Amino acid sequence: MNLDQSNSCRDAELLDLIRMGDSAAFREIYEKHWSVLLNMSYKRLDRIEIAEEVVQDIFVNLFLRRAELEVRTSLEAYLKTALKYKIFDVFRSMASHARCVDALVQQQHLTSLHLKAI
């Protein structure tokens, strides 16, 4: 068995333990995958605070959904896919926020022009 297969087997064992509420197993997964996910997140978001929050959300969701969790691939692939979709959510949220700010600035600008005209 090569190293990747060994890691996948260990991750599968840890997932089984997590489903039973084993906090040590959860901590092991967290410590094993945190830095890789954080690096990937930071490379895409370029803001450490947001990158940390995204990765933290992934692990919170993993813990909250532990009983019904079905990982059909490797745990690493599952976590990286979850990260990808969380980052998409952040980009969508940032774009929405930017549109709201632009609309408020435009509204403020029009209000000030209207007041000057009076």
CSV table of C-alpha atoms in Angstrom, one decimal:
chain,number,residue,atom,x,y,z
A,1,MET,CA,0.0,0.0,0.0
A,2,ASN,CA,1.4,3.4,-1.0
A,3,LEU,CA,1.3,6.5,1.2
A,4,ASP,CA,-1.8,8.0,-0.5
A,5,GLN,CA,-3.7,4.8,0.1
A,6,SER,CA,-2.5,4.7,3.7
A,7,ASN,CA,-3.6,8.3,4.2
A,8,SER,CA,-7.0,7.5,2.6
A,9,CYS,CA,-7.5,4.5,4.9
A,10,ARG,CA,-6.6,6.5,8.0
A,11,ASP,CA,-8.9,9.3,6.9
A,12,ALA,CA,-11.8,6.8,6.4
A,13,GLU,CA,-11.1,5.4,9.9
A,14,LEU,CA,-11.1,8.9,11.4
A,15,LEU,CA,-14.4,9.8,9.6
A,16,ASP,CA,-15.9,6.7,11.2
A,17,LEU,CA,-14.7,7.8,14.6
A,18,ILE,CA,-16.0,11.3,14.0
A,19,ARG,CA,-19.4,10.0,13.1
A,20,MET,CA,-19.4,8.4,16.6
A,21,GLY,CA,-18.5,11.7,18.2
A,22,ASP,CA,-14.8,11.2,18.7
A,23,SER,CA,-13.3,14.6,19.2
A,24,ALA,CA,-9.7,13.4,19.1
A,25,ALA,CA,-10.4,12.0,15.6
A,26,PHE,CA,-11.8,15.4,14.5
A,27,ARG,CA,-8.8,17.2,16.0
A,28,GLU,CA,-6.5,14.9,14.0
A,29,ILE,CA,-8.3,15.6,10.7
A,30,TYR,CA,-8.3,19.3,11.5
A,31,GLU,CA,-4.6,19.4,12.3
A,32,LYS,CA,-3.8,17.3,9.2
A,33,HIS,CA,-5.7,19.4,6.7
A,34,TRP,CA,-5.9,22.9,8.1
A,35,SER,CA,-2.7,24.3,6.7
A,36,VAL,CA,-3.2,22.9,3.2
A,37,LEU,CA,-6.7,24.3,3.0
A,38,LEU,CA,-5.6,27.7,4.5
A,39,ASN,CA,-2.8,28.0,1.9
A,40,MET,CA,-5.2,27.2,-0.9
A,41,SER,CA,-7.8,29.7,0.4
A,42,TYR,CA,-5.3,32.5,1.0
A,43,LYS,CA,-3.9,32.1,-2.6
A,44,ARG,CA,-7.3,32.7,-4.0
A,45,LEU,CA,-8.7,35.3,-1.6
A,46,ASP,CA,-5.5,37.2,-0.8
A,47,ARG,CA,-6.8,38.1,2.7
A,48,ILE,CA,-5.7,36.0,5.6
A,49,GLU,CA,-8.7,36.9,7.8
A,50,ILE,CA,-11.2,35.8,5.1
A,51,ALA,CA,-9.1,32.7,4.2
A,52,GLU,CA,-9.1,31.6,7.9
A,53,GLU,CA,-12.9,32.2,8.2
A,54,VAL,CA,-13.6,30.1,5.1
A,55,VAL,CA,-11.5,27.2,6.3
A,56,GLN,CA,-13.0,27.4,9.8
A,57,ASP,CA,-16.5,27.3,8.2
A,58,ILE,CA,-15.5,24.1,6.4
A,59,PHE,CA,-14.5,22.4,9.6
A,60,VAL,CA,-17.5,23.6,11.5
A,61,ASN,CA,-19.8,22.2,8.8
A,62,LEU,CA,-17.8,18.9,8.8
A,63,PHE,CA,-18.4,18.7,12.5
A,64,LEU,CA,-22.1,19.7,12.4
A,65,ARG,CA,-22.8,17.2,9.6
A,66,ARG,CA,-20.6,14.4,10.9
A,67,ALA,CA,-23.5,12.0,11.5
A,68,GLU,CA,-24.8,12.1,7.9
A,69,LEU,CA,-21.5,12.8,6.2
A,70,GLU,CA,-20.9,10.7,3.1
A,71,VAL,CA,-17.4,11.1,1.6
A,72,ARG,CA,-17.3,9.3,-1.8
A,73,THR,CA,-13.8,10.3,-2.6
A,74,SER,CA,-10.8,10.9,-0.4
A,75,LEU,CA,-11.3,13.2,2.6
A,76,GLU,CA,-8.7,15.5,1.1
A,77,ALA,CA,-10.6,15.8,-2.2
A,78,TYR,CA,-13.9,16.3,-0.3
A,79,LEU,CA,-12.4,19.1,1.8
A,80,LYS,CA,-10.8,20.8,-1.3
A,81,THR,CA,-14.1,20.6,-3.1
A,82,ALA,CA,-15.9,22.2,-0.1
A,83,LEU,CA,-13.2,24.9,-0.1
A,84,LYS,CA,-13.7,25.6,-3.8
A,85,TYR,CA,-17.5,26.2,-3.3
A,86,LYS,CA,-16.9,28.2,-0.1
A,87,ILE,CA,-14.5,30.5,-2.1
A,88,PHE,CA,-17.2,30.9,-4.8
A,89,ASP,CA,-19.6,31.9,-2.1
A,90,VAL,CA,-17.2,34.5,-0.8
A,91,PHE,CA,-16.6,35.9,-4.3
A,92,ARG,CA,-20.4,36.1,-4.9
A,93,SER,CA,-20.9,37.9,-1.6
A,94,MET,CA,-18.1,40.3,-2.3
A,95,ALA,CA,-19.6,41.1,-5.7
A,96,SER,CA,-23.0,41.7,-4.2
A,97,HIS,CA,-21.5,43.9,-1.5
A,98,ALA,CA,-19.7,45.9,-4.1
A,99,ARG,CA,-22.9,46.4,-6.1
A,100,CYS,CA,-24.7,47.6,-3.0
A,101,VAL,CA,-21.9,50.1,-2.2
A,102,ASP,CA,-21.9,51.4,-5.7
A,103,ALA,CA,-25.7,51.9,-5.6
A,104,LEU,CA,-25.4,53.8,-2.2
A,105,VAL,CA,-22.6,56.0,-3.6
A,106,GLN,CA,-24.6,56.7,-6.7
A,107,GLN,CA,-27.7,57.5,-4.6
A,108,GLN,CA,-25.6,59.8,-2.3
A,109,HIS,CA,-24.1,61.5,-5.3
A,110,LEU,CA,-27.6,62.1,-6.9
A,111,THR,CA,-28.9,63.4,-3.5
A,112,SER,CA,-26.1,65.9,-3.2
A,113,LEU,CA,-26.6,67.1,-6.8
A,114,HIS,CA,-30.3,67.5,-6.0
A,115,LEU,CA,-29.6,69.5,-2.9
A,116,LYS,CA,-27.1,71.8,-4.7
A,117,ALA,CA,-29.8,72.5,-7.4
A,118,ILE,CA,-32.2,73.7,-4.7
